[in-house]
CSV table of C-alpha atoms and ligand atoms in Angstrom, one decimal:
chain,number,residue,atom,x,y,z
A,1,MET,CA,93.5,149.0,-238.3
A,2,PRO,CA,97.2,149.8,-237.9
A,3,ASP,CA,99.5,147.0,-239.1
A,4,SER,CA,101.0,146.5,-235.6
A,5,LYS,CA,97.6,146.0,-234.1
A,6,SER,CA,96.5,143.6,-236.8
A,7,LYS,CA,99.7,141.5,-236.3
A,8,HIS,CA,99.2,141.5,-232.5
A,9,TYR,CA,95.7,140.1,-232.7
A,10,LYS,CA,96.5,137.7,-235.5
A,11,LYS,CA,99.3,136.2,-233.3
A,12,LEU,CA,97.1,136.2,-230.2
A,13,TYR,CA,94.1,134.6,-231.8
A,14,SER,CA,96.2,132.1,-233.8
A,15,GLU,CA,97.7,130.9,-230.5
A,16,LEU,CA,94.4,130.7,-228.7
A,17,TYR,CA,92.7,128.9,-231.7
A,18,ALA,CA,95.6,126.4,-231.8
A,19,GLY,CA,95.2,125.5,-228.2
A,20,LEU,CA,91.5,124.7,-228.7
A,21,ASP,CA,91.7,123.2,-232.2
A,22,ASP,CA,91.4,119.6,-231.3
A,23,ILE,CA,89.7,119.8,-227.9
A,24,THR,CA,86.1,119.2,-227.2
A,25,PRO,CA,83.9,119.8,-224.1
A,26,LEU,CA,83.4,116.1,-223.4
A,27,GLN,CA,85.6,113.1,-224.1
A,28,ILE,CA,82.9,112.0,-226.5
A,29,ASP,CA,81.3,114.2,-229.2
A,30,CYS,CA,78.6,116.1,-227.4
A,31,GLY,CA,77.3,117.2,-230.8
A,32,GLU,CA,76.3,113.6,-231.6
A,33,LEU,CA,74.3,113.5,-228.3
A,34,CYS,CA,72.3,116.7,-228.8
A,35,GLY,CA,72.3,117.1,-232.6
A,36,SER,CA,74.8,120.0,-232.4
A,37,ARG,CA,72.1,122.3,-231.0
A,38,CYS,CA,74.6,125.2,-230.5
A,39,CYS,CA,75.3,125.3,-234.2
A,40,SER,CA,71.8,124.8,-235.4
A,41,ASN,CA,70.6,127.5,-233.1
A,42,GLU,CA,72.8,130.0,-235.0
A,43,ILE,CA,71.1,129.2,-238.4
A,44,GLY,CA,70.1,132.6,-239.8
A,45,LYS,CA,72.0,134.3,-237.0
A,46,GLY,CA,75.6,134.2,-236.1
A,47,VAL,CA,78.3,134.3,-233.4
A,48,PHE,CA,79.9,137.4,-231.8
A,49,LEU,CA,83.6,138.0,-232.3
A,50,PHE,CA,86.1,139.0,-229.7
A,51,PRO,CA,87.8,142.4,-230.2
A,52,TYR,CA,89.6,142.5,-233.6
A,53,GLU,CA,89.0,138.8,-234.2
A,54,GLU,CA,88.0,139.7,-237.7
A,55,VAL,CA,91.7,139.7,-238.6
A,56,MET,CA,91.4,135.9,-238.5
A,57,PHE,CA,89.0,135.9,-241.4
A,58,GLU,CA,90.8,138.2,-243.8
A,59,ASN,CA,91.2,136.6,-247.2
A,60,LYS,CA,89.8,133.2,-246.2
A,61,MET,CA,86.2,133.7,-245.1
A,62,ASN,CA,84.1,131.6,-247.5
A,63,TRP,CA,81.3,130.7,-245.2
A,64,GLY,CA,80.2,133.8,-243.3
A,65,GLY,CA,80.0,137.5,-243.4
A,66,PHE,CA,80.4,140.2,-240.8
A,67,PHE,CA,77.5,142.0,-239.1
A,68,GLN,CA,76.6,143.7,-235.9
A,69,LEU,CA,75.0,141.6,-233.1
A,70,SER,CA,73.7,143.7,-230.1
A,71,GLY,CA,76.3,146.3,-230.9
A,72,MET,CA,79.1,143.8,-231.2
A,73,ASP,CA,81.0,142.5,-234.2
A,74,ALA,CA,79.7,139.1,-235.3
A,75,ILE,CA,80.2,136.5,-238.0
A,76,ARG,CA,77.2,135.1,-239.8
A,77,CYS,CA,76.8,131.3,-239.9
A,78,ASP,CA,74.1,129.0,-241.1
A,79,GLY,CA,74.8,126.2,-238.7
A,80,LYS,CA,77.8,125.1,-240.7
A,81,CYS,CA,81.3,126.5,-241.0
A,82,VAL,CA,84.8,125.4,-241.9
A,83,ARG,CA,85.7,123.8,-238.5
A,84,ALA,CA,89.3,124.8,-238.6
A,85,GLU,CA,88.1,128.5,-239.0
A,86,ARG,CA,85.5,128.5,-236.3
A,87,PRO,CA,85.6,131.6,-234.1
A,88,LEU,CA,86.9,131.7,-230.5
A,89,ALA,CA,83.4,131.9,-228.9
A,90,CYS,CA,82.6,128.5,-230.5
A,91,ARG,CA,85.9,127.0,-229.5
A,92,LEU,CA,85.2,128.0,-225.9
A,93,PHE,CA,81.6,127.1,-225.7
A,94,PRO,CA,79.8,126.1,-223.5
A,95,LEU,CA,82.3,127.7,-221.1
A,96,PHE,CA,83.1,131.3,-221.2
A,97,PRO,CA,85.6,133.6,-219.5
A,98,TYR,CA,84.1,135.6,-216.6
A,99,LEU,CA,85.2,138.2,-214.1
A,100,SER,CA,83.2,138.1,-210.8
A,101,ALA,CA,82.1,141.3,-209.1
A,102,ASP,CA,84.8,140.8,-206.6
A,103,GLY,CA,87.5,140.6,-209.3
A,104,LYS,CA,88.0,136.8,-209.6
A,105,VAL,CA,88.8,135.5,-213.0
A,106,GLU,CA,86.8,132.3,-213.7
A,107,THR,CA,85.5,130.2,-216.5
A,108,ARG,CA,81.7,129.6,-216.4
A,109,PHE,CA,79.0,127.9,-218.3
A,110,TYR,CA,77.6,130.5,-220.6
A,111,SER,CA,74.2,130.8,-219.0
A,112,PRO,CA,72.5,133.0,-221.7
A,113,MET,CA,72.5,129.8,-223.8
A,114,THR,CA,71.0,127.5,-221.1
A,115,ALA,CA,67.9,126.9,-223.2
A,116,VAL,CA,70.1,125.6,-226.1
A,117,CYS,CA,72.9,123.5,-224.5
A,118,PRO,CA,72.2,120.5,-222.3
A,119,LEU,CA,75.6,120.8,-220.7
A,120,ILE,CA,74.9,124.3,-219.5
A,121,ARG,CA,71.6,123.2,-218.2
A,122,LEU,CA,73.2,120.4,-216.2
A,123,GLY,CA,75.9,122.9,-215.0
A,124,ASP,CA,78.1,120.0,-213.9
A,125,TYR,CA,81.8,120.9,-214.3
A,126,SER,CA,82.9,117.4,-213.4
A,127,LEU,CA,81.4,116.1,-216.7
A,128,LEU,CA,83.8,118.3,-218.8
A,129,ALA,CA,86.9,116.8,-220.3
A,130,PRO,CA,89.8,118.0,-218.1
A,131,ASP,CA,92.0,119.1,-221.1
A,132,TYR,CA,89.1,121.2,-222.3
A,133,ALA,CA,88.4,122.9,-218.9
A,134,ASP,CA,92.2,123.5,-218.4
A,135,GLU,CA,92.7,125.0,-221.9
A,136,VAL,CA,89.6,127.3,-221.6
A,137,MET,CA,91.2,128.6,-218.3
A,138,GLN,CA,94.5,129.2,-220.0
A,139,VAL,CA,92.8,131.1,-222.8
A,140,THR,CA,90.8,133.0,-220.3
A,141,LEU,CA,93.9,134.2,-218.5
A,142,ARG,CA,95.5,135.2,-221.8
A,143,LEU,CA,92.4,137.2,-222.8
A,144,PHE,CA,92.3,139.1,-219.5
A,145,GLU,CA,96.0,140.2,-220.1
A,146,ASP,CA,94.8,142.1,-223.2
A,147,PRO,CA,93.2,145.5,-222.4
A,148,ASP,CA,90.6,145.4,-225.2
A,149,CYS,CA,89.7,141.8,-224.5
A,150,GLN,CA,89.5,142.6,-220.8
A,151,GLU,CA,87.0,145.4,-221.4
A,152,PHE,CA,85.0,143.2,-223.7
A,153,LEU,CA,84.9,140.4,-221.1
A,154,LEU,CA,83.9,142.8,-218.3
A,155,LYS,CA,80.9,143.9,-220.4
A,156,ILE,CA,79.9,140.3,-221.1
A,157,SER,CA,80.4,139.3,-217.4
A,158,ARG,CA,78.0,142.0,-216.3
A,159,GLU,CA,75.5,140.9,-219.0
A,160,ILE,CA,75.8,137.4,-217.7
A,161,ASP,CA,75.0,138.7,-214.2
A,162,ALA,CA,72.0,140.6,-215.5
A,163,TYR,CA,70.8,137.5,-217.3
A,164,GLU,CA,71.2,135.3,-214.2
A,165,SER,CA,69.4,137.8,-212.0
A,166,GLU,CA,66.2,137.7,-214.1
A,167,PRO,CA,63.7,135.7,-212.1
A,168,TRP,CA,62.6,133.7,-215.2
A,169,SER,CA,66.1,132.4,-215.7
A,170,GLU,CA,65.5,130.0,-212.9
A,171,LEU,CA,62.8,128.3,-215.0
A,172,LEU,CA,65.5,127.1,-217.4
A,173,LYS,CA,67.5,125.3,-214.7
B,1,LIG,S1,74.8,122.4,-227.5
B,1,LIG,FE1,76.2,121.9,-225.8
B,1,LIG,S2,76.0,119.6,-225.8
B,1,LIG,FE2,75.3,120.3,-227.8
B,1,LIG,S3,77.0,120.3,-229.2
B,1,LIG,FE3,76.8,122.3,-228.4
B,1,LIG,S4,78.2,122.3,-226.6
B,1,LIG,FE4,77.8,120.2,-227.1
B,2,LIG,S1,80.5,129.3,-236.5
B,2,LIG,FE1,80.6,127.1,-236.8
B,2,LIG,S2,81.0,126.2,-234.8
B,2,LIG,FE2,80.2,128.3,-234.5
B,2,LIG,S3,78.0,128.1,-234.3
B,2,LIG,FE3,78.4,128.5,-236.5
B,2,LIG,S4,78.5,126.4,-237.3
B,2,LIG,FE4,78.7,126.2,-235.1
């Protein structure tokens, strides 16, 4: 990757990580309520990375390893990581940036993980800590300003649509 691109993404993700460093979805630790299901669900699997997010793990990744997950770059985790190094998708979860078919930028519960996360299953935005919901929206707007991230999020948004249009997805609600 050219140096300028690497610098650009290091700066972008460092800023986005910092905004979400100490923020959690609820005002209490939801991991204590559910036994950190989102992390234990990843044991033996891993988490997909945003475009060029691997720059954040250069020289300091002592808990993961890169691999391809459904054609996307991902980082392996065994349900544990260095919290300060957790990738962006984990910091955003259970919300996720989304672009509706009519072009509206939103943050949404990440429905493909409905079976894992009780908060997604409840789908109640009023339960979320306001600073978390606000920061995820700020991060979302920043991501949509970046052409590579925008393309990535468009793809995921349509995948979310496809997931939600499956008749069986209703069974998980
Ligand atoms: S699965 Fe949902 S409720 Fe449980 S720790 Fe993860 S985000 Fe919180
Ligand atoms: S990378 Fe860390 S925060 Fe993300 S799922 Fe794995 S253990 Fe959980």
